[in-house]
Amino acid sequence: MDDLELIVAAKQGDLEAFNRLVLAYQDILYNQAYRVLGDGDAADDATQEAFISAYNNLASFRGGSFRAWMLRIVTNSSYDELRRRKRRPSVPLEPVDDLGDEIESPRWIADPGESPEERTERGELARAIQHCLDGLPVEFRAVISLVDVQGLDYLEVSEVIGAPLGTVKSRLARGRGRLRDCLQGFWELLPASHRLESGH
Amino acid sequence: MTIRISHRELEAISAYLDGQLSPRERARLESRLQVNQDLHMALEQLRRTRALLRSLPAMRAPRNYVLTPQMVRPRKPAPRSYPVLRLVSVMASLLFALVLLGDFLGLGSSRALPQVAAVREEPAAEVMEAPAEAGEMTVESGAPAAEPEEAQKSMAAGEPETPSPEGTPGGLELLLATPDAELAVPLAPHPSMGLHAQAAASAQPAPPRQAPADLNPLRMLEVVFGVVAVLTGLAALLVRRGVNG
């Protein structure tokens, strides 16, 4: 069964058919939630909520890109999760030191649970990028993730976030510009091919 | 070092990297890139930033997110009464709107005539001054002779006149109650009536007109359709909520 057949069956209440869609899309949705939220637990909750919401509102899916429709739902559930965690913070999304001050240094990026061998260059770079993403406004993060991580084109992103094309272009450019500035602080982590050589 | 470029330039090079510029915009930017070193350097920085983002490893979901029946609302089919209730509610709303519109346009304005007459009514003291004129009026308008006499008697006694099923005793009032005379009589009395007609009109005591106005059929329909629309709408909502849980 392809996606369309599964969607039709799920619309008629076939939970098994919907769960096959869940298995096909869960990595995509978790990825988006993680890039927007920057936290595994929060992304986990947002992804689960997104699938529940998608099932309950499946009747509102009128065709088109199911992937874009699902990404819209998970992006919105990520916004909701972010608001919920801001209202009732349990675990800080940003690392803090013993005095409760936010740590801006790249030192925190290294997971203390990992051995030095495990801290591969790739892993550290990924954490550095995520750290810079986390410093962006959430609307910028969502657009950057949709374009540069999920690989959507501008028109699809416009549909997902429900904003005009000009807004997509603007948020993407400003987000990338800020990321460029932030990543220059992680010079030593960047592979030679990616170093932004102008200033160093 | 960060190259300082305008927001417009940043947006242009970002869209350029994604191939989102029109051929004209693209040609213009490329010609500027050849002469503007800062812009060229900013383009390279953004290109590498974009490449870094795209090098991020795809994350695997830490678990399966399959749903269980307990996690979702059971999807029961809507009961058959739901579409019926919804249809009735919509139809009643439409009829209510139509009747209301008709009421505003004055289609059921027979109740307006008693109101006009009521405006012209005078206190009972003035009624006492013109009993004879009232008598003349009844003759001209061809009303039964016995009724004006009764009216005179009741007026002479200073009692307010009560409406009877046959119409009011006064000749002019009789015309007022006649559909053919609805528009002409109260506002423009026949010239032959002269001042007598006006006097007669003013001579009529104040009848209690509220009860007929309230029983206007349009009003009744408005109430009926409004109530049906609200009740069936609420019933449909309750049925739907019952389904969705």
Tab-separated table of C-alpha atoms in Angstrom:
chain	number	residue	atom	x	y	z
A	1	MET	CA	0.000	0.000	0.000
A	2	ASP	CA	1.291	3.448	-0.838
A	3	ASP	CA	0.852	6.551	1.302
A	4	LEU	CA	-2.396	7.574	-0.324
A	5	GLU	CA	-4.048	4.214	0.300
A	6	LEU	CA	-2.828	4.226	3.889
A	7	ILE	CA	-4.197	7.731	4.384
A	8	VAL	CA	-7.615	6.743	2.994
A	9	ALA	CA	-7.715	3.691	5.248
A	10	ALA	CA	-6.600	5.727	8.269
A	11	LYS	CA	-9.294	8.306	7.571
A	12	GLN	CA	-11.836	5.510	7.912
A	13	GLY	CA	-10.472	4.692	11.342
A	14	ASP	CA	-7.857	2.069	10.449
A	15	LEU	CA	-5.255	2.720	13.142
A	16	GLU	CA	-2.990	0.015	11.780
A	17	ALA	CA	-2.762	1.821	8.447
A	18	PHE	CA	-1.942	5.057	10.228
A	19	ASN	CA	0.777	3.359	12.254
A	20	ARG	CA	2.469	2.313	9.041
A	21	LEU	CA	2.589	5.992	8.127
A	22	VAL	CA	3.987	6.711	11.591
A	23	LEU	CA	6.862	4.308	11.024
A	24	ALA	CA	7.583	5.853	7.643
A	25	TYR	CA	7.611	9.459	8.893
A	26	GLN	CA	8.815	9.274	12.482
A	27	ASP	CA	12.473	9.988	11.696
A	28	ILE	CA	11.574	13.026	9.624
A	29	LEU	CA	9.288	14.396	12.299
A	30	TYR	CA	11.656	13.715	15.167
A	31	ASN	CA	14.468	15.375	13.229
A	32	GLN	CA	12.409	18.512	12.683
A	33	ALA	CA	11.299	18.634	16.323
A	34	TYR	CA	14.864	18.141	17.516
A	35	ARG	CA	16.256	20.931	15.301
A	36	VAL	CA	13.571	23.320	16.448
A	37	LEU	CA	13.704	22.413	20.139
A	38	GLY	CA	17.343	21.407	20.543
A	39	ASP	CA	16.435	18.901	23.221
A	40	GLY	CA	15.830	15.165	22.876
A	41	ASP	CA	13.111	14.842	25.514
A	42	ALA	CA	11.196	17.832	24.239
A	43	ALA	CA	11.495	16.576	20.661
A	44	ASP	CA	10.233	13.176	21.780
A	45	ASP	CA	7.122	14.706	23.349
A	46	ALA	CA	6.506	16.995	20.387
A	47	THR	CA	6.795	14.121	17.926
A	48	GLN	CA	4.328	11.958	19.841
A	49	GLU	CA	1.897	14.848	20.121
A	50	ALA	CA	2.256	15.514	16.416
A	51	PHE	CA	1.264	11.977	15.464
A	52	ILE	CA	-1.737	12.003	17.810
A	53	SER	CA	-2.825	15.362	16.424
A	54	ALA	CA	-2.291	14.151	12.850
A	55	TYR	CA	-4.501	11.112	13.429
A	56	ASN	CA	-7.251	13.126	15.080
A	57	ASN	CA	-7.204	15.735	12.302
A	58	LEU	CA	-6.634	13.464	9.354
A	59	ALA	CA	-9.980	14.524	7.876
A	60	SER	CA	-8.511	17.994	7.297
A	61	PHE	CA	-5.811	16.605	4.992
A	62	ARG	CA	-7.131	17.410	1.520
A	63	GLY	CA	-4.319	16.020	-0.581
A	64	GLY	CA	-1.020	17.507	-1.659
A	65	SER	CA	2.240	16.690	0.077
A	66	PHE	CA	1.589	14.515	3.109
A	67	ARG	CA	5.174	15.079	4.212
A	68	ALA	CA	4.679	18.859	4.197
A	69	TRP	CA	1.388	18.433	6.087
A	70	MET	CA	3.084	16.288	8.734
A	71	LEU	CA	5.988	18.720	8.995
A	72	ARG	CA	3.538	21.531	9.564
A	73	ILE	CA	1.943	19.623	12.429
A	74	VAL	CA	5.239	18.732	14.076
A	75	THR	CA	6.530	22.291	13.717
A	76	ASN	CA	3.417	23.581	15.450
A	77	SER	CA	3.612	20.937	18.153
A	78	SER	CA	7.250	21.922	18.679
A	79	TYR	CA	6.187	25.554	19.195
A	80	ASP	CA	3.585	24.320	21.697
A	81	GLU	CA	6.155	22.191	23.487
A	82	LEU	CA	8.535	25.132	23.691
A	83	ARG	CA	5.824	27.320	25.218
A	84	ARG	CA	4.879	24.566	27.654
A	85	ARG	CA	8.462	24.118	28.797
A	86	LYS	CA	8.951	27.849	29.190
A	87	ARG	CA	5.887	27.983	31.429
A	88	ARG	CA	6.945	24.975	33.471
A	89	PRO	CA	10.687	24.543	33.090
A	90	SER	CA	11.942	21.236	34.449
A	91	VAL	CA	15.232	20.694	32.655
A	92	PRO	CA	16.874	23.796	31.190
A	93	LEU	CA	17.084	23.762	27.426
A	94	GLU	CA	20.355	25.662	27.675
A	95	PRO	CA	23.138	24.362	29.942
A	96	VAL	CA	23.742	26.345	33.118
A	97	ASP	CA	26.649	26.407	35.516
A	98	ASP	CA	26.476	25.928	39.276
A	99	LEU	CA	25.304	29.493	39.743
A	100	GLY	CA	22.480	29.033	37.280
A	101	ASP	CA	24.116	31.180	34.578
A	102	GLU	CA	23.823	30.013	31.010
A	103	ILE	CA	27.049	28.592	29.614
A	104	GLU	CA	27.954	30.121	26.287
A	105	SER	CA	31.349	28.468	25.930
A	106	PRO	CA	31.730	25.534	23.536
A	107	ARG	CA	33.096	23.488	26.431
A	108	TRP	CA	29.607	22.344	27.372
A	109	ILE	CA	29.086	20.881	23.948
A	110	ALA	CA	31.213	17.899	24.911
A	111	ASP	CA	28.962	15.353	26.557
A	112	PRO	CA	30.606	14.460	29.876
A	113	GLY	CA	29.225	10.952	29.526
A	114	GLU	CA	31.286	10.269	26.450
A	115	SER	CA	34.865	9.147	26.423
A	116	PRO	CA	37.386	11.362	24.617
A	117	GLU	CA	37.520	8.790	21.863
A	118	GLU	CA	33.801	9.029	21.321
A	119	ARG	CA	33.962	12.724	20.947
A	120	THR	CA	34.556	12.574	17.295
A	121	GLU	CA	35.068	15.679	15.320
A	122	ARG	CA	31.807	15.061	13.532
A	123	GLY	CA	29.828	14.764	16.726
A	124	GLU	CA	31.315	17.934	18.171
A	125	LEU	CA	30.666	19.832	15.009
A	126	ALA	CA	27.056	18.670	14.981
A	127	ARG	CA	26.636	19.830	18.554
A	128	ALA	CA	28.254	23.156	17.719
A	129	ILE	CA	25.832	23.679	14.868
A	130	GLN	CA	22.888	22.723	17.055
A	131	HIS	CA	24.139	25.103	19.730
A	132	CYS	CA	24.171	27.912	17.177
A	133	LEU	CA	20.731	26.901	15.928
A	134	ASP	CA	19.421	27.041	19.483
A	135	GLY	CA	20.564	30.652	19.699
A	136	LEU	CA	18.263	31.665	16.844
A	137	PRO	CA	14.654	32.772	17.185
A	138	VAL	CA	12.451	29.708	16.916
A	139	GLU	CA	10.862	30.884	13.645
A	140	PHE	CA	14.316	31.094	12.023
A	141	ARG	CA	15.239	27.653	13.348
A	142	ALA	CA	12.116	26.103	11.877
A	143	VAL	CA	12.741	27.579	8.420
A	144	ILE	CA	16.438	26.659	8.372
A	145	SER	CA	15.651	23.125	9.418
A	146	LEU	CA	12.936	22.780	6.785
A	147	VAL	CA	15.204	24.025	3.975
A	148	ASP	CA	18.689	22.837	4.951
A	149	VAL	CA	17.888	19.701	6.955
A	150	GLN	CA	14.612	18.460	5.471
A	151	GLY	CA	15.410	19.684	1.968
A	152	LEU	CA	12.064	21.361	1.257
A	153	ASP	CA	11.851	24.061	-1.389
A	154	TYR	CA	10.712	27.588	-0.541
A	155	LEU	CA	7.142	27.014	-1.694
A	156	GLU	CA	6.726	23.932	0.487
A	157	VAL	CA	8.186	25.787	3.453
A	158	SER	CA	5.747	28.607	2.827
A	159	GLU	CA	2.908	26.073	3.070
A	160	VAL	CA	4.340	24.430	6.170
A	161	ILE	CA	4.781	27.612	8.187
A	162	GLY	CA	1.759	29.349	6.687
A	163	ALA	CA	3.728	32.458	5.720
A	164	PRO	CA	4.402	34.194	2.399
A	165	LEU	CA	7.381	33.302	0.254
A	166	GLY	CA	9.082	36.607	1.088
A	167	THR	CA	8.954	35.744	4.791
A	168	VAL	CA	10.557	32.374	4.098
A	169	LYS	CA	13.397	34.014	2.135
A	170	SER	CA	13.939	36.661	4.764
A	171	ARG	CA	13.937	34.290	7.758
A	172	LEU	CA	16.232	31.876	5.980
A	173	ALA	CA	18.758	34.559	5.006
A	174	ARG	CA	18.821	36.164	8.433
A	175	GLY	CA	19.041	32.799	10.147
A	176	ARG	CA	21.917	31.690	7.964
A	177	GLY	CA	23.651	35.021	8.523
A	178	ARG	CA	23.435	34.646	12.300
A	179	LEU	CA	24.567	31.037	12.110
A	180	ARG	CA	27.588	32.120	10.088
A	181	ASP	CA	28.508	34.626	12.834
A	182	CYS	CA	27.969	32.050	15.586
A	183	LEU	CA	29.948	29.284	13.885
A	184	GLN	CA	32.994	31.514	13.641
A	185	GLY	CA	33.244	31.048	17.407
A	186	PHE	CA	33.850	27.353	16.829
A	187	TRP	CA	36.784	27.814	14.514
A	188	GLU	CA	38.793	24.962	15.965
A	189	LEU	CA	35.953	22.498	15.451
A	190	LEU	CA	35.358	23.278	11.824
A	191	PRO	CA	36.913	21.011	9.224
A	192	ALA	CA	39.405	22.828	7.031
A	193	SER	CA	37.074	22.706	4.068
A	194	HIS	CA	34.401	24.531	6.031
A	195	ARG	CA	36.469	27.169	7.802
A	196	LEU	CA	35.277	30.658	7.209
A	197	GLU	CA	38.743	31.904	6.446
A	198	SER	CA	38.144	35.575	6.043
A	199	GLY	CA	38.752	36.511	9.636
A	200	HIS	CA	41.273	33.955	10.834
B	1	MET	CA	35.733	38.746	10.589
B	2	THR	CA	32.180	39.075	9.492
B	3	ILE	CA	31.526	40.854	6.271
B	4	ARG	CA	28.977	43.580	6.703
B	5	ILE	CA	26.420	43.566	3.950
B	6	SER	CA	22.888	44.845	3.809
B	7	HIS	CA	19.936	42.651	4.638
B	8	ARG	CA	18.789	42.880	1.025
B	9	GLU	CA	22.177	41.629	-0.187
B	10	LEU	CA	22.176	38.838	2.379
B	11	GLU	CA	18.732	37.743	1.221
B	12	ALA	CA	19.849	37.856	-2.407
B	13	ILE	CA	22.928	35.688	-1.901
B	14	SER	CA	20.989	33.248	0.288
B	15	ALA	CA	18.336	32.829	-2.422
B	16	TYR	CA	21.089	32.665	-5.046
B	17	LEU	CA	22.640	29.675	-3.278
B	18	ASP	CA	19.275	27.894	-3.373
B	19	GLY	CA	18.697	28.769	-7.022
B	20	GLN	CA	15.660	30.860	-6.083
B	21	LEU	CA	16.519	34.044	-7.997
B	22	SER	CA	14.904	34.929	-11.290
B	23	PRO	CA	17.287	34.925	-14.290
B	24	ARG	CA	17.378	38.727	-14.227
B	25	GLU	CA	18.112	38.942	-10.490
B	26	ARG	CA	20.708	36.257	-10.839
B	27	ALA	CA	22.512	38.039	-13.677
B	28	ARG	CA	22.507	41.302	-11.748
B	29	LEU	CA	23.912	39.636	-8.611
B	30	GLU	CA	26.603	37.788	-10.550
B	31	SER	CA	27.803	40.993	-12.161
B	32	ARG	CA	27.992	42.638	-8.744
B	33	LEU	CA	29.852	39.670	-7.277
B	34	GLN	CA	32.591	40.162	-9.852
B	35	VAL	CA	33.317	43.701	-8.711
B	36	ASN	CA	32.380	43.612	-5.031
B	37	GLN	CA	34.890	41.622	-2.985
B	38	ASP	CA	32.941	41.920	0.266
B	39	LEU	CA	29.831	40.555	-1.342
B	40	HIS	CA	31.818	37.729	-2.865
B	41	MET	CA	33.355	36.870	0.500
B	42	ALA	CA	29.926	36.955	2.178
B	43	LEU	CA	28.650	34.567	-0.466
B	44	GLU	CA	31.455	32.127	0.284
B	45	GLN	CA	30.814	32.323	4.021
B	46	LEU	CA	27.144	31.678	3.552
B	47	ARG	CA	27.849	28.835	1.153
B	48	ARG	CA	30.005	27.108	3.787
B	49	THR	CA	27.472	27.751	6.542
B	50	ARG	CA	24.814	26.186	4.369
B	51	ALA	CA	27.074	23.222	3.625
B	52	LEU	CA	27.696	22.740	7.362
B	53	LEU	CA	23.977	22.717	8.043
B	54	ARG	CA	23.425	20.206	5.299
B	55	SER	CA	26.163	18.005	6.716
B	56	LEU	CA	24.235	17.500	9.934
B	57	PRO	CA	23.586	13.803	10.424
B	58	ALA	CA	19.960	12.749	10.057
B	59	MET	CA	18.691	11.850	13.493
B	60	ARG	CA	16.914	8.590	14.118
B	61	ALA	CA	13.788	8.625	16.213
B	62	PRO	CA	14.699	7.234	19.640
B	63	ARG	CA	11.620	4.998	19.661
B	64	ASN	CA	8.566	4.077	17.655
B	65	TYR	CA	5.663	6.482	17.894
B	66	VAL	CA	2.920	4.043	16.893
B	67	LEU	CA	-0.433	4.934	18.365
B	68	THR	CA	-2.590	2.700	20.503
B	69	PRO	CA	-6.402	2.909	20.600
B	70	GLN	CA	-6.130	4.425	24.078
B	71	MET	CA	-4.068	7.322	22.729
B	72	VAL	CA	-6.578	8.430	20.118
B	73	ARG	CA	-10.212	9.316	20.046
B	74	PRO	CA	-12.367	6.448	18.827
B	75	ARG	CA	-13.652	7.369	15.389
B	76	LYS	CA	-17.333	6.434	15.573
B	77	PRO	CA	-19.583	7.196	12.634
B	78	ALA	CA	-21.932	10.089	13.237
B	79	PRO	CA	-25.502	9.047	14.137
B	80	ARG	CA	-28.128	9.404	11.414
B	81	SER	CA	-29.912	12.094	13.362
B	82	TYR	CA	-26.916	14.435	13.035
B	83	PRO	CA	-27.312	15.400	9.356
B	84	VAL	CA	-31.081	15.719	9.813
B	85	LEU	CA	-30.705	18.026	12.807
B	86	ARG	CA	-28.070	20.042	11.007
B	87	LEU	CA	-30.278	20.433	7.922
B	88	VAL	CA	-33.312	21.446	9.959
B	89	SER	CA	-31.247	23.980	11.871
B	90	VAL	CA	-29.886	25.508	8.688
B	91	MET	CA	-33.321	25.647	7.043
B	92	ALA	CA	-34.918	27.192	10.113
B	93	SER	CA	-32.136	29.784	10.264
B	94	LEU	CA	-32.693	30.693	6.619
B	95	LEU	CA	-36.464	30.971	7.095
B	96	PHE	CA	-35.925	33.035	10.219
B	97	ALA	CA	-33.705	35.420	8.250
B	98	LEU	CA	-36.273	35.638	5.439
B	99	VAL	CA	-39.161	36.341	7.781
B	100	LEU	CA	-37.074	38.901	9.649
B	101	LEU	CA	-36.239	40.590	6.363
B	102	GLY	CA	-39.907	40.593	5.387
B	103	ASP	CA	-40.781	42.108	8.726
B	104	PHE	CA	-38.221	44.879	8.244
B	105	LEU	CA	-39.501	45.584	4.743
B	106	GLY	CA	-42.958	46.042	6.169
B	107	LEU	CA	-44.694	43.126	4.484
B	108	GLY	CA	-46.628	42.423	7.609
B	109	SER	CA	-47.294	46.074	8.416
B	110	SER	CA	-51.019	45.823	9.151
B	111	ARG	CA	-50.028	46.381	12.722
B	112	ALA	CA	-48.666	49.774	11.693
B	113	LEU	CA	-52.143	51.165	11.075
B	114	PRO	CA	-53.393	50.897	14.602
B	115	GLN	CA	-50.188	52.590	15.621
B	116	VAL	CA	-50.933	55.503	13.284
B	117	ALA	CA	-54.369	55.765	14.688
B	118	ALA	CA	-52.951	55.634	18.143
B	119	VAL	CA	-50.696	58.573	17.334
B	120	ARG	CA	-53.733	60.590	16.392
B	121	GLU	CA	-55.657	59.734	19.477
B	122	GLU	CA	-56.377	62.448	21.922
B	123	PRO	CA	-57.206	62.500	25.567
B	124	ALA	CA	-60.739	61.675	26.554
B	125	ALA	CA	-61.473	65.324	27.365
B	126	GLU	CA	-61.259	66.257	23.676
B	127	VAL	CA	-63.512	63.377	22.783
B	128	MET	CA	-66.212	65.034	24.788
B	129	GLU	CA	-66.074	68.142	22.575
B	130	ALA	CA	-66.938	66.494	19.262
B	131	PRO	CA	-69.610	63.879	19.605
B	132	ALA	CA	-71.777	65.386	16.849
B	133	GLU	CA	-68.994	65.436	14.305
B	134	ALA	CA	-68.307	61.848	15.020
B	135	GLY	CA	-71.895	61.121	14.284
B	136	GLU	CA	-71.663	62.840	10.894
B	137	MET	CA	-68.616	60.843	10.026
B	138	THR	CA	-70.331	57.598	10.593
B	139	VAL	CA	-73.068	58.559	8.168
B	140	GLU	CA	-70.588	59.550	5.462
B	141	SER	CA	-68.601	56.427	5.845
B	142	GLY	CA	-71.679	54.302	5.784
B	143	ALA	CA	-71.262	52.699	9.120
B	144	PRO	CA	-74.306	51.267	10.899
B	145	ALA	CA	-76.129	53.995	12.731
B	146	ALA	CA	-76.617	52.065	15.901
B	147	GLU	CA	-72.931	51.695	16.592
B	148	PRO	CA	-72.032	55.397	16.654
B	149	GLU	CA	-74.809	55.961	19.076
B	150	GLU	CA	-73.329	53.394	21.333
B	151	ALA	CA	-69.965	54.965	20.844
B	152	GLN	CA	-71.352	58.350	21.722
B	153	LYS	CA	-72.898	56.914	24.795
B	154	SER	CA	-69.711	55.321	25.910
B	155	MET	CA	-67.730	58.450	25.070
B	156	ALA	CA	-70.172	60.611	26.864
B	157	ALA	CA	-69.680	58.425	29.870
B	158	GLY	CA	-65.941	59.062	29.538
B	159	GLU	CA	-65.111	55.408	29.230
B	160	PRO	CA	-62.339	54.186	26.974
B	161	GLU	CA	-63.632	52.207	24.099
B	162	THR	CA	-62.826	48.562	23.975
B	163	PRO	CA	-62.239	46.813	20.671
B	164	SER	CA	-64.887	44.440	19.468
B	165	PRO	CA	-64.522	41.612	16.974
B	166	GLU	CA	-66.604	43.550	14.452
B	167	GLY	CA	-64.207	46.496	14.499
B	168	THR	CA	-64.367	49.732	16.368
B	169	PRO	CA	-67.585	51.669	16.423
B	170	GLY	CA	-66.222	54.921	14.939
B	171	GLY	CA	-66.700	55.235	11.184
B	172	LEU	CA	-63.129	56.249	10.522
B	173	GLU	CA	-61.924	53.473	12.730
B	174	LEU	CA	-64.043	51.103	10.699
B	175	LEU	CA	-62.245	52.247	7.589
B	176	LEU	CA	-58.922	51.951	9.306
B	177	ALA	CA	-59.657	48.370	10.072
B	178	THR	CA	-60.623	47.705	6.443
B	179	PRO	CA	-57.685	46.521	4.335
B	180	ASP	CA	-58.657	48.634	1.298
B	181	ALA	CA	-58.460	51.793	3.306
B	182	GLU	CA	-55.224	50.989	5.032
B	183	LEU	CA	-52.970	53.500	3.324
B	184	ALA	CA	-55.256	56.381	2.421
B	185	VAL	CA	-57.495	56.938	5.339
B	186	PRO	CA	-55.391	57.684	8.336
B	187	LEU	CA	-52.939	60.034	6.633
B	188	ALA	CA	-55.173	61.802	4.090
B	189	PRO	CA	-58.855	61.940	4.927
B	190	HIS	CA	-61.326	62.434	2.062
B	191	PRO	CA	-61.827	66.135	1.266
B	192	SER	CA	-65.521	65.837	1.894
B	193	MET	CA	-64.771	64.945	5.426
B	194	GLY	CA	-62.961	68.222	5.936
B	195	LEU	CA	-62.287	69.191	9.454
B	196	HIS	CA	-65.003	66.887	10.623
B	197	ALA	CA	-62.958	63.899	9.628
B	198	GLN	CA	-59.958	65.147	11.534
B	199	ALA	CA	-62.095	65.933	14.468
B	200	ALA	CA	-63.685	62.544	14.247
B	201	ALA	CA	-60.303	60.928	14.034
B	202	SER	CA	-59.165	62.806	17.049
B	203	ALA	CA	-62.420	62.009	18.707
B	204	GLN	CA	-61.711	58.324	18.852
B	205	PRO	CA	-60.688	57.234	22.293
B	206	ALA	CA	-57.507	55.281	22.823
B	207	PRO	CA	-58.136	51.623	22.170
B	208	PRO	CA	-55.713	49.158	23.718
B	209	ARG	CA	-53.784	48.132	20.581
B	210	GLN	CA	-50.879	46.215	22.065
B	211	ALA	CA	-52.479	42.815	21.986
B	212	PRO	CA	-53.122	42.711	18.172
B	213	ALA	CA	-49.554	43.953	17.491
B	214	ASP	CA	-48.038	41.142	19.509
B	215	LEU	CA	-50.038	38.575	17.626
B	216	ASN	CA	-48.619	39.624	14.265
B	217	PRO	CA	-48.158	36.413	12.259
B	218	LEU	CA	-44.691	37.447	11.075
B	219	ARG	CA	-43.583	37.882	14.646
B	220	MET	CA	-44.955	34.503	15.488
B	221	LEU	CA	-43.050	32.946	12.592
B	222	GLU	CA	-39.846	34.713	13.645
B	223	VAL	CA	-40.153	33.275	17.116
B	224	VAL	CA	-40.991	29.783	15.860
B	225	PHE	CA	-38.151	29.631	13.313
B	226	GLY	CA	-35.667	31.186	15.729
B	227	VAL	CA	-36.480	28.693	18.453
B	228	VAL	CA	-36.357	25.739	16.039
B	229	ALA	CA	-33.004	26.898	14.609
B	230	VAL	CA	-31.412	27.272	18.040
B	231	LEU	CA	-32.811	24.040	19.470
B	232	THR	CA	-31.897	21.846	16.500
B	233	GLY	CA	-28.471	23.492	16.269
B	234	LEU	CA	-27.808	22.733	19.922
B	235	ALA	CA	-29.066	19.183	19.489
B	236	ALA	CA	-26.749	18.647	16.496
B	237	LEU	CA	-23.824	20.009	18.524
B	238	LEU	CA	-24.577	17.661	21.405
B	239	VAL	CA	-24.876	14.692	19.073
B	240	ARG	CA	-21.533	15.566	17.468
B	241	ARG	CA	-19.825	16.001	20.824
B	242	GLY	CA	-21.193	12.684	21.914
B	243	VAL	CA	-19.522	11.079	18.907
B	244	ASN	CA	-16.158	12.766	19.331
B	245	GLY	CA	-16.072	11.985	22.921
